[in-house]
Coordinates of C-alpha atoms and ligand atoms in Angstrom, one line a residue:
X1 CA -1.5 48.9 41.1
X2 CA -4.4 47.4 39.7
X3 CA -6.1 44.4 40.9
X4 CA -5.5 41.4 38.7
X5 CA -8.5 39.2 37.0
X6 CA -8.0 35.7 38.5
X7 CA -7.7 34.4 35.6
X8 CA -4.8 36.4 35.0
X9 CA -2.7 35.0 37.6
X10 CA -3.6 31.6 37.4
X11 CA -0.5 29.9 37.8
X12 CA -1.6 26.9 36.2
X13 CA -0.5 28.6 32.7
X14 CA 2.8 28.1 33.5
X15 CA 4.8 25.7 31.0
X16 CA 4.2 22.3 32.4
X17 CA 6.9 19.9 32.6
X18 CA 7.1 18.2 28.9
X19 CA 4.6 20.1 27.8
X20 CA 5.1 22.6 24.9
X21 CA 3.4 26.0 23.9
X22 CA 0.9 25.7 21.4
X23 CA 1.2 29.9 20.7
X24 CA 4.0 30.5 18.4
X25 CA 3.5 27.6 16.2
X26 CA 2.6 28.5 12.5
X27 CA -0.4 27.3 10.8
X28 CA 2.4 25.0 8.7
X29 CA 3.8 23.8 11.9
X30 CA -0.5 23.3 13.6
X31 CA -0.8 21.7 10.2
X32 CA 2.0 19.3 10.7
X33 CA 0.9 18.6 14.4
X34 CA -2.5 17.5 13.4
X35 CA -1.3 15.2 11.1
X36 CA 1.2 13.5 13.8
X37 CA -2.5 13.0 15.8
X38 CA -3.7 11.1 13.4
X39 CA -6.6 13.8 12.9
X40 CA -8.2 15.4 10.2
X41 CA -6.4 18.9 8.5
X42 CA -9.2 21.2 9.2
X43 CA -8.2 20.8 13.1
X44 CA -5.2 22.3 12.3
X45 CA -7.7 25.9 11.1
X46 CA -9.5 25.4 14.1
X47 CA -6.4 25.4 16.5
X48 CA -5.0 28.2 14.4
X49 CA -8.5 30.1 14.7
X50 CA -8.5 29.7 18.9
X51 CA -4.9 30.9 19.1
X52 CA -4.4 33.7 16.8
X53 CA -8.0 34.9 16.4
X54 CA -9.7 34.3 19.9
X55 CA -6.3 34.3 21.8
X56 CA -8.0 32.0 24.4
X57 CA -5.7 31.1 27.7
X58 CA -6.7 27.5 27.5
X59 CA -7.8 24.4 25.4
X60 CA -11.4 23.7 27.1
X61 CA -12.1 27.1 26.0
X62 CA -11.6 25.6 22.4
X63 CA -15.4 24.7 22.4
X64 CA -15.4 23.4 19.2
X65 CA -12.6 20.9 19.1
X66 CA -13.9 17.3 20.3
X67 CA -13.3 16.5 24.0
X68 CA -11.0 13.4 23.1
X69 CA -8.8 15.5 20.8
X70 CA -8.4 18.2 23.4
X71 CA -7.8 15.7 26.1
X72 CA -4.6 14.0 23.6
X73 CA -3.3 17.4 23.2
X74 CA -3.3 17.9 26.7
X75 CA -1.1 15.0 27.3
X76 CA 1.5 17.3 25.6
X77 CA 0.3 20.5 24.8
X78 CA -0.7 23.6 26.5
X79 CA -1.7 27.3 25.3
X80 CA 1.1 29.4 26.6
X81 CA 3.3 29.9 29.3
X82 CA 3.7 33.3 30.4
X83 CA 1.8 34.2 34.4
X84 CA 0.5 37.7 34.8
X85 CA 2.8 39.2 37.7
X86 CA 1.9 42.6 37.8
X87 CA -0.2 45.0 35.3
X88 CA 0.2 49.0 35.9
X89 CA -2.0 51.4 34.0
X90 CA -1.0 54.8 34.1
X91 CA -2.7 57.9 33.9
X92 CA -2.3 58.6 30.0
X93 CA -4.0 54.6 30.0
X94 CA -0.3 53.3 29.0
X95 CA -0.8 49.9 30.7
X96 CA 2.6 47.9 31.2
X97 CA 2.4 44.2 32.1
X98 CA 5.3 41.9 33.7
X99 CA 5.5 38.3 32.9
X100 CA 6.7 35.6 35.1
X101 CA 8.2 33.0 32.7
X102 CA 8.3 29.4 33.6
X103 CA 12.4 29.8 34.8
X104 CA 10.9 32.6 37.5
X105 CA 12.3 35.3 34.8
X106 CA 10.1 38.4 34.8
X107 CA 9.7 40.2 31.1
X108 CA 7.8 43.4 30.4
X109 CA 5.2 44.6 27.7
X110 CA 3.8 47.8 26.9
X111 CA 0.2 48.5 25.4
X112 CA 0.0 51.8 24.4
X113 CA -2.8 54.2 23.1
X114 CA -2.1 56.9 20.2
X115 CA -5.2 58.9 20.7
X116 CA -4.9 61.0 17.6
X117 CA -4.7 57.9 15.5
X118 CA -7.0 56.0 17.5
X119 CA -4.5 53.3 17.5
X120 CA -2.9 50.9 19.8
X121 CA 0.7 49.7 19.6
X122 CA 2.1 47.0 22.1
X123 CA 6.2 47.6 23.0
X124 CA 7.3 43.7 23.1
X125 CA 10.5 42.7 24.7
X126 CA 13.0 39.7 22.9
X127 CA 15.5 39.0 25.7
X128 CA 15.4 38.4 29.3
X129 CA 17.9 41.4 30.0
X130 CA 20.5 42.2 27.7
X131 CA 24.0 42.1 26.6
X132 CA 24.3 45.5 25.0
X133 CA 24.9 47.3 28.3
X134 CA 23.7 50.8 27.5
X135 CA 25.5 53.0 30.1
X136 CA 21.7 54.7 30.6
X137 CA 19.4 51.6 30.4
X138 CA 17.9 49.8 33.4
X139 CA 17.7 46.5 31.1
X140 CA 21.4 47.1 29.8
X141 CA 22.4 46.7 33.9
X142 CA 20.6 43.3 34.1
X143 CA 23.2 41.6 32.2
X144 CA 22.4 39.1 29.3
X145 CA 20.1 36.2 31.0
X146 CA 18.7 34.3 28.3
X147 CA 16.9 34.6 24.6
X148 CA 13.3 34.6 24.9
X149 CA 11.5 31.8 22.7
X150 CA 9.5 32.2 19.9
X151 CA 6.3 31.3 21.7
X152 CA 7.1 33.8 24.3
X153 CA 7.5 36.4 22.2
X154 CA 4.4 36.1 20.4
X155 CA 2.1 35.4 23.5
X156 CA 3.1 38.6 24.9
X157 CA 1.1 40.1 21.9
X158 CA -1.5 37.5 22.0
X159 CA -2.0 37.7 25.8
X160 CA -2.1 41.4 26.0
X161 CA -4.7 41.4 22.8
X162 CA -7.2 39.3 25.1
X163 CA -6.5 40.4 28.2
X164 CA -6.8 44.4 27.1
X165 CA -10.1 43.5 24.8
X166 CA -8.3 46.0 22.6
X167 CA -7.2 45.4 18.6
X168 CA -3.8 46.0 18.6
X169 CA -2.5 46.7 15.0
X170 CA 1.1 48.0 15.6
X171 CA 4.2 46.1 17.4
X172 CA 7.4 47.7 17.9
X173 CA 10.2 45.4 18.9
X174 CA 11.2 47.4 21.7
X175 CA 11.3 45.9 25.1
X176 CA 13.7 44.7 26.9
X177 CA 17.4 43.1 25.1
X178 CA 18.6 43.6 21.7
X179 CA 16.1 42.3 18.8
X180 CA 18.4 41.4 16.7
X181 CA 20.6 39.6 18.8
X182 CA 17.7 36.8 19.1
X183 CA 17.3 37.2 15.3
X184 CA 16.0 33.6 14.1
X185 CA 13.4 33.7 16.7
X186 CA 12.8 37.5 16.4
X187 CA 12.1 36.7 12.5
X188 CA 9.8 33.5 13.2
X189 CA 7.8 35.4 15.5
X190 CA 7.2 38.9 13.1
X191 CA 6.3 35.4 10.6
X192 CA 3.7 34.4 13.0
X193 CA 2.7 37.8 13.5
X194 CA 2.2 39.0 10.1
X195 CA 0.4 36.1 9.2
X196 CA -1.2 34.4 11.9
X197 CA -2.2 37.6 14.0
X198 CA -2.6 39.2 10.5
X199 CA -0.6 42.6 12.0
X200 CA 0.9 44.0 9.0
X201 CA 3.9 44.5 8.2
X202 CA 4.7 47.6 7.5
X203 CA 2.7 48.3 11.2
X204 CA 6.1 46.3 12.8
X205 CA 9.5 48.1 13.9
X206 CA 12.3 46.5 15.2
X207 CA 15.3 49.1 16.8
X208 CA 18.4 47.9 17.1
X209 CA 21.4 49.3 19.0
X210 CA 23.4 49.0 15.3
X211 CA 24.1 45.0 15.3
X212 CA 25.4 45.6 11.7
X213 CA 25.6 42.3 10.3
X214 CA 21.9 41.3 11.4
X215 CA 20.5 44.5 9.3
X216 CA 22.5 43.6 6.5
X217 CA 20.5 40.4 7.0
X218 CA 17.4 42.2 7.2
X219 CA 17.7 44.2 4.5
X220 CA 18.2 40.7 2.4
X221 CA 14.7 39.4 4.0
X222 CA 13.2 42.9 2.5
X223 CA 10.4 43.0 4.6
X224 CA 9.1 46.4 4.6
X225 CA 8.6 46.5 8.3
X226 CA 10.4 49.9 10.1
X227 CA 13.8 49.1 11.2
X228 CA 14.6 52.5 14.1
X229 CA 18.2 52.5 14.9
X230 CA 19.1 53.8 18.0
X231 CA 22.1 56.2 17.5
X232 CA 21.8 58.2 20.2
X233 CA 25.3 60.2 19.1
X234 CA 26.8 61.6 15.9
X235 CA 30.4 60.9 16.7
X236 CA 32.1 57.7 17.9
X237 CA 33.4 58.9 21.0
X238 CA 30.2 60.5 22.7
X239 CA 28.9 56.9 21.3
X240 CA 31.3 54.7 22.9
X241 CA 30.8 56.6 25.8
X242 CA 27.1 55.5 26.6
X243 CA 26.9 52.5 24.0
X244 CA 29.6 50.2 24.8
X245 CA 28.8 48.4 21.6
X246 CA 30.2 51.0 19.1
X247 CA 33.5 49.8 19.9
X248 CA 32.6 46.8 17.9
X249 CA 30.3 48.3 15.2
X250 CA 31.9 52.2 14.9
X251 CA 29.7 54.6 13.2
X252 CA 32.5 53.9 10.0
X253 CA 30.2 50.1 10.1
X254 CA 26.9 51.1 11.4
X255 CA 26.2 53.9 8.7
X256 CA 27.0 52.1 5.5
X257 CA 25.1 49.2 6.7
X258 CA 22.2 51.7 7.2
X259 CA 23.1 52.8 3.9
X260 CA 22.8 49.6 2.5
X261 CA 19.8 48.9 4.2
X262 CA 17.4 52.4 2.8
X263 CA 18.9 51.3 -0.8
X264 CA 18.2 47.9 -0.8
X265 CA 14.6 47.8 1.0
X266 CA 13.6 51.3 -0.3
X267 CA 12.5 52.0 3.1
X268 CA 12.8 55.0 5.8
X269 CA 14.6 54.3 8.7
X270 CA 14.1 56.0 11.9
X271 CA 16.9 57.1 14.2
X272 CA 16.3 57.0 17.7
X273 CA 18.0 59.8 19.4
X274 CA 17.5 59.6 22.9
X275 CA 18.5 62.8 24.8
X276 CA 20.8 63.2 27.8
X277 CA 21.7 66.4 29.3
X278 CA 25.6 67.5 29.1
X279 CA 25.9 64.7 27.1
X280 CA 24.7 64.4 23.5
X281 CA 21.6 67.3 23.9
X282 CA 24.1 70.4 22.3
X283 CA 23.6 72.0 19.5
X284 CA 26.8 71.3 18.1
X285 CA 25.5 67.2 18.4
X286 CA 22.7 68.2 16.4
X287 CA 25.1 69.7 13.8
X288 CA 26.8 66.8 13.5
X289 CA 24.3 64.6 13.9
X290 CA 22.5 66.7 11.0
X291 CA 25.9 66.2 8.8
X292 CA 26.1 62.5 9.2
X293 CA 22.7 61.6 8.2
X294 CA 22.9 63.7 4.8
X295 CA 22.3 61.5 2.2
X296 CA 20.2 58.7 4.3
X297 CA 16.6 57.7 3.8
X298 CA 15.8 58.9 7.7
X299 CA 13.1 60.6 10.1
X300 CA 14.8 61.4 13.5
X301 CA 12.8 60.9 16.6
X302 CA 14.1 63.0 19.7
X303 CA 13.8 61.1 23.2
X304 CA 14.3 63.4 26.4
X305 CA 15.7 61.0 28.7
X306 CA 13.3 59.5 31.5
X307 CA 15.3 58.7 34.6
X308 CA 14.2 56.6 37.4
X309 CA 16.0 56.6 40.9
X310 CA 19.6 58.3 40.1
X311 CA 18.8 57.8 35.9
X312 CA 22.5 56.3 36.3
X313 CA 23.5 59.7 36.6
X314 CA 21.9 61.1 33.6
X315 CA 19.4 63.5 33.4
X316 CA 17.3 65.0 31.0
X317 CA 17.6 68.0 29.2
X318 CA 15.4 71.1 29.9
X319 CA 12.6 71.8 27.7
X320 CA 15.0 74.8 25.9
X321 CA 17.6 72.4 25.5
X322 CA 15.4 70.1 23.6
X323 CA 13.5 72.7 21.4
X324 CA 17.2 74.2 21.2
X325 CA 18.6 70.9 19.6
X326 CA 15.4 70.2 17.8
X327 CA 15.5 73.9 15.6
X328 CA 19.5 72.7 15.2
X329 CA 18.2 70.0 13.4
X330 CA 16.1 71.6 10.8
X331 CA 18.0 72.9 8.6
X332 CA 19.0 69.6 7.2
X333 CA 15.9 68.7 6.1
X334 CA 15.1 65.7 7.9
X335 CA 11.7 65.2 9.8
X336 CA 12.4 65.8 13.3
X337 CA 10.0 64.6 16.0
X338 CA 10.1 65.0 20.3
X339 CA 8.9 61.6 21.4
X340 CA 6.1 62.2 23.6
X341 CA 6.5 60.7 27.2
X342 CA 4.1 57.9 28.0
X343 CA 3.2 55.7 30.9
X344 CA 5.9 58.1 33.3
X345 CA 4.4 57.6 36.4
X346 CA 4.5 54.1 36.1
X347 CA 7.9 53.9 34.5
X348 CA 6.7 52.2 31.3
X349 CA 9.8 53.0 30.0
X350 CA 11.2 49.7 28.4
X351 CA 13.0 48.0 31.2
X352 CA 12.1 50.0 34.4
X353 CA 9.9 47.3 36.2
X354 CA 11.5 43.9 35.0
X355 CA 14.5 45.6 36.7
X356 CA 13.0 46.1 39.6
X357 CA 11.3 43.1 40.1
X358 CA 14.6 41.0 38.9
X359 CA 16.6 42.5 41.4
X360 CA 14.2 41.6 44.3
Ligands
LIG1 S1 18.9 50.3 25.4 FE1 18.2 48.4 24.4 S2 20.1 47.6 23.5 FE2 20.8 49.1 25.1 S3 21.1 47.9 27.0 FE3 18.9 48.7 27.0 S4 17.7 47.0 26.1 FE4 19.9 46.6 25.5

């Protein structure tokens, strides 16, 4: 574990009682605050300039904004609310941070280094825990606690920018819960991302479970960000089995809506397949799996299961297994990729930690 700036655990950041977050506002909403002041619109740039550009933790920092302004925002503003609980960096430099949220809630974030790009992608969570239940996922046995805010969503990205010194240019929606079941704030915050962070959009994914009337949502916002599904199984039985949530959306839903979704937005989807061993891993899976994508607008990203403790009783497939599936796949054209394993020895896997620490 690695020691923590003390800046970083200041507990002082946390939310205040009455006062509100000024990350996650948009410049229109800054622009409207300003106004309600009494002060002139260019504060509104400046604010917008501290948050989003600078990502500082706190208004004196705001050098340029007059004491008397910063002392009236004070009175009911403050720069975020999410407290530094712990911060892991693993070997391969994956660094995963847990957030204590003013309610005591812990939440998880993932920076992430893609040397051959030279890039860096942050993993951002939208729920505290989740509904969905995934038989495999450590989130999924949480339960569903509560939807995270907008501002809480975006400071994870803002925080993590400052904190890691590092320009972070890709966001995958990721984390703990289900992104679309937090849709409204999960589209306010990719807003304030895309044009307040200025991460582009077509650098943002969002994977789903298959909440099949939110995508055909999405695909009417036509955003051109990366929408992964995570299918996990070609049939509805092995589905059902490990992803209570088929019952309600069936594959006969999920892939017309996935249809629906390349067609309308002209976009690639990506299907998350995540590997368990007797389960899904076959190569008769990967037949079918091949059969029911024909036709789909689709890359297919292979994840060998990473357990932790008992991995719910699931384990992950041996390397021949994988290749095995992987060659399976080949033949029906699609591009096939084996997730490579990040952050294992500190379980950066989304959900490992907050469950820990939420169980404590
Ligand atoms: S895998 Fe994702 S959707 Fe499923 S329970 Fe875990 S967090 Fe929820």
């Amino acid at each position: 574990m690695n020691a923590l700036p003390q800046n970083l655990a200041d507990p002082s950041a946390h939310t205040l009682p009455g006062r509100e977050p000024l990350i996650g506002k948009s410049m229109e909403e800054l622009r409207e605050l300003v106004k309600s002041m009494d002060e002139p619109a260019f504060r509104a740039e400046q604010l917008h300039h501290w948050l989003y550009v600078h990502c500082v933790r706190s208004l004196d920092d705001m050098s340029n904004l007059k004491r008397a302004f910063r002392d009236k925002l004070a009175e009911r503003y403050q720069v975020g609310s999410l407290v530094i609980d712990q911060k892991e960096v693993s070997q391969d430099g994956t660094t995963k941070y847990l957030f204590r949220l003013p309610d005591g809630k812990v939440v998880e974030s993932v920076l992430m280094y893609f040397e051959e790009r030279g890039t860096y992608a942050i993993c951002l969570s939208t729920q505290v825990g989740c509904a969905v239940n995934c038989d495999f996922c450590a989130t999924g046995k949480l339960g569903f606690m509560r939807n995270l805010s907008v501002a809480e969503i975006v400071e994870q990205y803002v925080y993590v920018q400052a904190d890691s010194g590092k320009e972070i240019r890709n966001i995958v929606f990721m984390g703990q819960g289900e992104p679309m079941l937090n849709y409204d704030n999960l589209m306010q915050s990719i807003h304030i991302l895309n044009k307040s962070a200025e991460v582009g959009i077509r650098h943002i994914t969002i994977s789903t479970s298959g909440i099949v009337p939110r995508i055909y949502d999405l695909a009417e916002a036509n955003l051109q960000l990366t929408l992964a599904i995570s299918l996990h199984a070609p049939d509805n039985a092995t589905r059902e089995a490990i992803m209570p949530l088929n019952k309600k959306w069936p594959l006969e839903e999920l892939m017309p809506a996935l249809h629906h979704y390349a067609g309308a937005t002209g976009k690639r989807l990506t299907i998350e397949y995540i590997l368990l061993a007797g389960v899904n891993d076959q190569p008769s899976h990967a037949h079918d799996l091949g059969k029911l994508l024909q036709g789909l607008k689709c890359n297919i990203n292979l994840i060998p299961y990473n357990p932790i403790g008992d991995g719910y009783g699931y384990k992950r497939p041996s390397n021949n297994a994988i290749h095995r599936f992987k060659d399976a796949l080949l033949p029906y054209g699609k591009k096939v990729t084996v997730r490579v394993e990040r952050g294992v020895d500190i379980a950066a896997a989304c959900g490992q930690l907050a469950n820990k620490v939420q169980q404590a």
